[in-house]
mmCIF file of C-alpha atoms in Angstrom:
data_model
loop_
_atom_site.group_PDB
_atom_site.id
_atom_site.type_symbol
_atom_site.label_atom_id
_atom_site.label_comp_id
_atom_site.label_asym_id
_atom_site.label_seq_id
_atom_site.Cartn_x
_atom_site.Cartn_y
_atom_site.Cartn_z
ATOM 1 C CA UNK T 1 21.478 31.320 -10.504
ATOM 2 C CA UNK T 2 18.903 29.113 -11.954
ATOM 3 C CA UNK T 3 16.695 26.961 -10.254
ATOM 4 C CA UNK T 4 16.193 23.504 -11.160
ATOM 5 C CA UNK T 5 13.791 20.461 -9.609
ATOM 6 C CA UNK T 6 14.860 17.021 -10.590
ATOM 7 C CA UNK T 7 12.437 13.877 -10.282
ATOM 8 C CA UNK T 8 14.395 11.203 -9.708
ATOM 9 C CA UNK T 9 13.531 7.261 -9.700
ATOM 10 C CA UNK T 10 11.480 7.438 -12.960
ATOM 11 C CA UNK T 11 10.530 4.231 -14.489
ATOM 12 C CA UNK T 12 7.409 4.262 -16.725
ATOM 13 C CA UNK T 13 6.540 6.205 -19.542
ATOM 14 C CA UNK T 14 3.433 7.512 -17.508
ATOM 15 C CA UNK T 15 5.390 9.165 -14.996
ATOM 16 C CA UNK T 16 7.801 10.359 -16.895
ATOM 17 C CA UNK T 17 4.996 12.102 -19.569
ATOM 18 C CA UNK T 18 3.626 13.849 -15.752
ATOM 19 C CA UNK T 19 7.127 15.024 -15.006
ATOM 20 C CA UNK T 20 7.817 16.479 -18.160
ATOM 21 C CA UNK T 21 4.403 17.468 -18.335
ATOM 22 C CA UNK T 22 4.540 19.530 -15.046
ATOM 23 C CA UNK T 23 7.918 21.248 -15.987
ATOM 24 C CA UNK T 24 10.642 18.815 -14.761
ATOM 25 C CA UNK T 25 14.414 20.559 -15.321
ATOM 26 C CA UNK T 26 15.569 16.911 -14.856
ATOM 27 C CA UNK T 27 14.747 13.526 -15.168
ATOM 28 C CA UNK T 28 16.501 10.783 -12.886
ATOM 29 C CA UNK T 29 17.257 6.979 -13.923
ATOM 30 C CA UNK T 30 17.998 4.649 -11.266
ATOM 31 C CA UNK T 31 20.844 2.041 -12.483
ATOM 32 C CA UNK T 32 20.689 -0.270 -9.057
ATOM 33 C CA UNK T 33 19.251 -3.431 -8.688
ATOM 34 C CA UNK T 34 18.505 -3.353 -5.475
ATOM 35 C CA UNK T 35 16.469 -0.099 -5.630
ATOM 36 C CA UNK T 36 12.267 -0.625 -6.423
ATOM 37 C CA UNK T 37 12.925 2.295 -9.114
ATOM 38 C CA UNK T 38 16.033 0.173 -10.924
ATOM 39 C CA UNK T 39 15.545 0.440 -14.666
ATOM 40 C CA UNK T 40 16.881 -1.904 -17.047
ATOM 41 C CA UNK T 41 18.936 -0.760 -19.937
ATOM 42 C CA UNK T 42 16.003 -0.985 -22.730
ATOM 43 C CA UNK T 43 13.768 0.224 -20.136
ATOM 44 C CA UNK T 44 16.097 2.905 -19.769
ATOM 45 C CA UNK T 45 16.932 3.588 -23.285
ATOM 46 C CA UNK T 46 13.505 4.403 -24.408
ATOM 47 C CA UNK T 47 12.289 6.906 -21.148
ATOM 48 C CA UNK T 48 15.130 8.723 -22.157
ATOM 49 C CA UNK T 49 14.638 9.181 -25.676
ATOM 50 C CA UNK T 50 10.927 10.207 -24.564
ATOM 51 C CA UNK T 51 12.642 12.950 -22.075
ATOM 52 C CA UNK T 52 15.629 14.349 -24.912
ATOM 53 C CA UNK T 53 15.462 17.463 -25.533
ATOM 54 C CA UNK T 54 13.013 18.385 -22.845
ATOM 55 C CA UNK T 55 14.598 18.019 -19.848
ATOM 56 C CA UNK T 56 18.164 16.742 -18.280
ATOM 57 C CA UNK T 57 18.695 12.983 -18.663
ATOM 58 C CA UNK T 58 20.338 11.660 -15.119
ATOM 59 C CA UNK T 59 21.484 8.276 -14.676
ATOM 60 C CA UNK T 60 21.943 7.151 -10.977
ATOM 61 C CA UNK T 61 24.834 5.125 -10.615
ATOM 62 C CA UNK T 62 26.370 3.325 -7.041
ATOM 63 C CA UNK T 63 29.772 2.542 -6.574
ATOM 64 C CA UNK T 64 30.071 1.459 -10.370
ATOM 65 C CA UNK T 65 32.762 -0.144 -12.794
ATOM 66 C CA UNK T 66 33.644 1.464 -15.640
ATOM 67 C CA UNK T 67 31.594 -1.369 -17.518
ATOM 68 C CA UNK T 68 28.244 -0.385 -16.040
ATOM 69 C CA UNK T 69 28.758 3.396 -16.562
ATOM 70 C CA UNK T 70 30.114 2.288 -20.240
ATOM 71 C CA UNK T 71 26.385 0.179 -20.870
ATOM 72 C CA UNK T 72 24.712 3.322 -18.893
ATOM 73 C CA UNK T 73 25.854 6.006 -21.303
ATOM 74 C CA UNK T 74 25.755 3.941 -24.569
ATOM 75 C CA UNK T 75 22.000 2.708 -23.530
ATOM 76 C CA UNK T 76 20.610 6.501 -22.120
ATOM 77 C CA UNK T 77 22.996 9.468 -23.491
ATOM 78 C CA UNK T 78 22.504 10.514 -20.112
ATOM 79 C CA UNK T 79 22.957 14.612 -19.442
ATOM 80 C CA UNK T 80 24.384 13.845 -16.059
ATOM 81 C CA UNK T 81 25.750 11.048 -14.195
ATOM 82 C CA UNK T 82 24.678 10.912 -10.764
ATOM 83 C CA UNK T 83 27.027 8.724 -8.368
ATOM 84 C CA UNK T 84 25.320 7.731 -5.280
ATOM 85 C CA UNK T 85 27.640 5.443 -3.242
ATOM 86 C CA UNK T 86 31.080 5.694 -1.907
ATOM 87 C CA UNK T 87 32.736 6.972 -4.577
ATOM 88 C CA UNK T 88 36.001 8.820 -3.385
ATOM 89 C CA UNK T 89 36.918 12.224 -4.823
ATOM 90 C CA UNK T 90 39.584 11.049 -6.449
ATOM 91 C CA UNK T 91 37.053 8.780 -8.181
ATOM 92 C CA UNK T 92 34.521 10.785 -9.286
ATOM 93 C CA UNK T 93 37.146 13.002 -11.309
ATOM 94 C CA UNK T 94 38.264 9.886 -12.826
ATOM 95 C CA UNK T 95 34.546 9.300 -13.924
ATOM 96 C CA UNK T 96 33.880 12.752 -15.346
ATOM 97 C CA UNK T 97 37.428 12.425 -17.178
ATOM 98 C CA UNK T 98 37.062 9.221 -18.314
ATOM 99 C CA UNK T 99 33.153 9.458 -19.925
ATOM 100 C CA UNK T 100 33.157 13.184 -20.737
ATOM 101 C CA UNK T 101 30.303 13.633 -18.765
ATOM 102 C CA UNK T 102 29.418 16.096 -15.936
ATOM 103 C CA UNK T 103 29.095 14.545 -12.566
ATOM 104 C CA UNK T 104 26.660 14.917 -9.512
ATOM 105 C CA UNK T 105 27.841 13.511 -6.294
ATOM 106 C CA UNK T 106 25.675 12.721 -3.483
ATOM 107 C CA UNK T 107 26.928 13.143 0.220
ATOM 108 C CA UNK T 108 25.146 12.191 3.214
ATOM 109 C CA UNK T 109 24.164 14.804 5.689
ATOM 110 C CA UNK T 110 23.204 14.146 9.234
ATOM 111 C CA UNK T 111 25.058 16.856 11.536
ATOM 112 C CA UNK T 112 27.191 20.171 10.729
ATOM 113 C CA UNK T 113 30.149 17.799 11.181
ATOM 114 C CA UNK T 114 29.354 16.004 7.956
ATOM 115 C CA UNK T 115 29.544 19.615 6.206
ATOM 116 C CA UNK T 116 33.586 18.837 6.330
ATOM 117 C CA UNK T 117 33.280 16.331 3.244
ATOM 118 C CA UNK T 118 31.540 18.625 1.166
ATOM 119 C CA UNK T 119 34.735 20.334 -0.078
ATOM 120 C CA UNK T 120 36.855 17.662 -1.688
ATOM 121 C CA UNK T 121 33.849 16.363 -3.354
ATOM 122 C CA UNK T 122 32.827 20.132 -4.514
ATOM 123 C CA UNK T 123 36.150 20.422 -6.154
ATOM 124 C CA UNK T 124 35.862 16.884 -7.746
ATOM 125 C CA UNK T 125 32.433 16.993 -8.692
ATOM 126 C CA UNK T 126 30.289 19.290 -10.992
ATOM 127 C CA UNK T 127 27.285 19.499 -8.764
ATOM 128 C CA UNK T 128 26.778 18.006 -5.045
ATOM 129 C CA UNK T 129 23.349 16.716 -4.139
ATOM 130 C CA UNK T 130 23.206 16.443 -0.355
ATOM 131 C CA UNK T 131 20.926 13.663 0.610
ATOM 132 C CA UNK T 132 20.130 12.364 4.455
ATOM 133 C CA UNK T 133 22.338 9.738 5.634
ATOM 134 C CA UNK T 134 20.942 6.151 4.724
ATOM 135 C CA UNK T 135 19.713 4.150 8.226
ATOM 136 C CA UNK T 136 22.049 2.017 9.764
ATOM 137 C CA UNK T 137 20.270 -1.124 8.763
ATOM 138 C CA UNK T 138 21.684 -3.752 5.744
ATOM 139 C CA UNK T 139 18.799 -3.343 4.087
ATOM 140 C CA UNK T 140 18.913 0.590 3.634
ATOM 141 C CA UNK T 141 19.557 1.958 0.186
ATOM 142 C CA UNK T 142 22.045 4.439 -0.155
ATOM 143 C CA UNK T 143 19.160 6.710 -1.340
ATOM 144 C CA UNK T 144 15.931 7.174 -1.666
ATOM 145 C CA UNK T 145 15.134 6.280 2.010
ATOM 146 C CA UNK T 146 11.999 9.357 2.202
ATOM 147 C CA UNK T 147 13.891 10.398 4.831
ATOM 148 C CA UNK T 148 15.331 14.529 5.739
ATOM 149 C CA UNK T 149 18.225 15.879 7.547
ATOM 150 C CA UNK T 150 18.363 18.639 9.715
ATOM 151 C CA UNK T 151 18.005 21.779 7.369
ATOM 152 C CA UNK T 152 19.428 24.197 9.542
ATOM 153 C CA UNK T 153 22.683 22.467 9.502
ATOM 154 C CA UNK T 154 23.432 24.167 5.998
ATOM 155 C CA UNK T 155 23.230 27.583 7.640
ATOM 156 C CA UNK T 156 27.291 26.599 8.193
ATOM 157 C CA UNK T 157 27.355 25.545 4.589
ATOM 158 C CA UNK T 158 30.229 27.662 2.416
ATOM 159 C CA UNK T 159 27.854 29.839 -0.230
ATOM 160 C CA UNK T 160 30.099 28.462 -3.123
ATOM 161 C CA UNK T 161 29.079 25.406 -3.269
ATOM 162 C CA UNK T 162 26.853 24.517 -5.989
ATOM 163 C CA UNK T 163 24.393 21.507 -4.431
ATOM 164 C CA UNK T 164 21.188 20.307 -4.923
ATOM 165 C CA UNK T 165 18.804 19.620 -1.710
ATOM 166 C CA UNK T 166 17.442 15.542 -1.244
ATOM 167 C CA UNK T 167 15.796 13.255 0.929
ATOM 168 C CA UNK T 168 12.825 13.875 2.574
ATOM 169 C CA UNK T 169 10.913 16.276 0.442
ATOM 170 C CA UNK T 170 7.672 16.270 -0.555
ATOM 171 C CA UNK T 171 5.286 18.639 -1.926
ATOM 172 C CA UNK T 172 3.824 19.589 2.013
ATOM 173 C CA UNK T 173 7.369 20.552 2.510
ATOM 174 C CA UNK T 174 9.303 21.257 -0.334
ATOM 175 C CA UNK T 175 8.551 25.370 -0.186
ATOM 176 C CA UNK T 176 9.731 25.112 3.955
ATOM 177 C CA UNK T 177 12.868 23.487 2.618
ATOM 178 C CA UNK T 178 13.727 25.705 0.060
ATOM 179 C CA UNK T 179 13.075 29.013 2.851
ATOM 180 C CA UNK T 180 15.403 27.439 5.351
ATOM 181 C CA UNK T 181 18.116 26.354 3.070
ATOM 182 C CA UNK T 182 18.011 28.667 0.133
ATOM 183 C CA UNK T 183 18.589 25.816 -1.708
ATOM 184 C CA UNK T 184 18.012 27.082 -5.742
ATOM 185 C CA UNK T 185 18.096 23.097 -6.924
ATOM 186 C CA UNK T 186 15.705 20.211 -5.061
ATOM 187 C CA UNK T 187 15.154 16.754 -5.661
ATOM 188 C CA UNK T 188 12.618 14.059 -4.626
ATOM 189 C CA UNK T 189 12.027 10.369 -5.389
ATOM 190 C CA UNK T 190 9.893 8.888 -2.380
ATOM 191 C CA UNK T 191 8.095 11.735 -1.503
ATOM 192 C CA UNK T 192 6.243 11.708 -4.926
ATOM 193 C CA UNK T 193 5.148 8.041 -4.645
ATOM 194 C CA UNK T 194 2.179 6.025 -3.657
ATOM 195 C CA UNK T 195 3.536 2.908 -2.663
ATOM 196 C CA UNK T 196 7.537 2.020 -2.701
ATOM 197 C CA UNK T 197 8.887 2.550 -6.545
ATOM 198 C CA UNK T 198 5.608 3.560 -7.835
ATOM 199 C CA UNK T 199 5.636 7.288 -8.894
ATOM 200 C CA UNK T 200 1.912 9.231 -8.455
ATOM 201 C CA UNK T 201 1.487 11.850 -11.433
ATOM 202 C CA UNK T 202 -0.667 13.612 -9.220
ATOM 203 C CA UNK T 203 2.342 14.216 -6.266
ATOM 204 C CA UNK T 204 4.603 15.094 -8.916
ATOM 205 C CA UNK T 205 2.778 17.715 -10.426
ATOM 206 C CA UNK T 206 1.921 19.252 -7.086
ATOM 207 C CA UNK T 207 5.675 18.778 -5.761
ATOM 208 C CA UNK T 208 6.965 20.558 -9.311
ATOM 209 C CA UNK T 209 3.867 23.555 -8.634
ATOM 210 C CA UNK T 210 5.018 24.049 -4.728
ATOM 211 C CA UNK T 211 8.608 24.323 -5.968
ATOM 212 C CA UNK T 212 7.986 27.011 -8.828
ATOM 213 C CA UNK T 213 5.400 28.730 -6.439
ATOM 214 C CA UNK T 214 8.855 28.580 -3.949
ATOM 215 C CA UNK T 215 11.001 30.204 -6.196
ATOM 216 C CA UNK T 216 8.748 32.381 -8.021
ATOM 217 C CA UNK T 217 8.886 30.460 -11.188
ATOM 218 C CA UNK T 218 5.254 29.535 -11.786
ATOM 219 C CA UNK T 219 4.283 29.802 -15.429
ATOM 220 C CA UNK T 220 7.834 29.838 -16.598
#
């Protein structure tokens, strides 16, 4: 199977020319006003025009209406659609069905117990990106927190499912991640900034080169 690194939380055309630069797979755009990395829909229009064709367009989506994932599509022609919230199963197939577009669903991970969830969602869903759970706090984003989960829990993970491996990562860890887990798709949003929202080229580049260097992709 392939492997793929995402940045995700991309908001200037700056970070975005680093990302691509450095060998991105995919691209994320955060649709959430309450997130630092939120994008408006102009905003979001023209990064992914700059990113077509050169790597996969994801728009990050929480607990939407049909409405905002309408405006999302028309505005990005996004790849993927990433749903980040409480979307149930039942949900998320209505979403793929419904816009024609593949779906990614994130599920919060904090003990082997939360492995349970997984399969509903995995038969729903095309991918599964399995974040940390958020804090307990009513400020806490649903993502995006910079925080990790117990890797070793996904030893009792079922080697079907397709996921991708969040939260936490950065490029001091990223290659210890991806040797515990066997993880062959990671993605990072905090752990590539300098200050909350505010992507650092340089972090990207090396979290991208400690990936590759991971998998034994460098210079592909």
């Amino acid at each position: 199977m392939d492997t793929l690194i995402k940045i995700c939380g991309i908001s200037t055309p700056e970070t975005l020319d680093a990302a691509l630069n450095a060998g991105a797979d995919l691209v994320g755009f955060v649709r959430y006003s309450r997130s630092p990395r939120h994008v408006e829909l102009d905003q979001g229009r023209a990064l992914s025009r700059q990113a077509k064709g050169r790597a996969q367009r994801v728009v990050l989506l929480v607990d939407p209406q049909d409405e905002a994932i309408a405006e999302a599509v028309e505005a990005l022609d996004p790849d993927l659609l990433q749903l980040h919230g409480h979307e149930s199963p039942d949900r998320v197939r209505e979403i793929r069905a419904r816009f024609g577009r593949p779906v990614m669903k994130a599920v919060g991970i904090a003990e082997e117990a939360d492995l349970a969830a997984l399969a509903p969602y995995g038969e729903a869903a095309d991918r599964l990106l399995l974040d940390a759970k958020p804090p307990r706090r009513a400020d806490a984003l649903p993502g995006g927190n910079g925080l990790a989960f117990d890797w070793r829990v996904l030893a009792a993970l079922d080697p079907s499912i397709s996921y991708m491996l969040s939260g936490g990562l950065t490029p001091d860890n990223v290659a210890e991640a991806i040797r515990l887990t066997g993880a062959r798709a990671v993605d990072v949003s905090t752990g590539v900034e300098s200050a909350l929202g505010i992507k650092d080229p340089a972090r990207v580049e090396a979290f991208i080169r400690a990936a590759r260097a991971a998998y034994g992709t460098e210079g592909r």
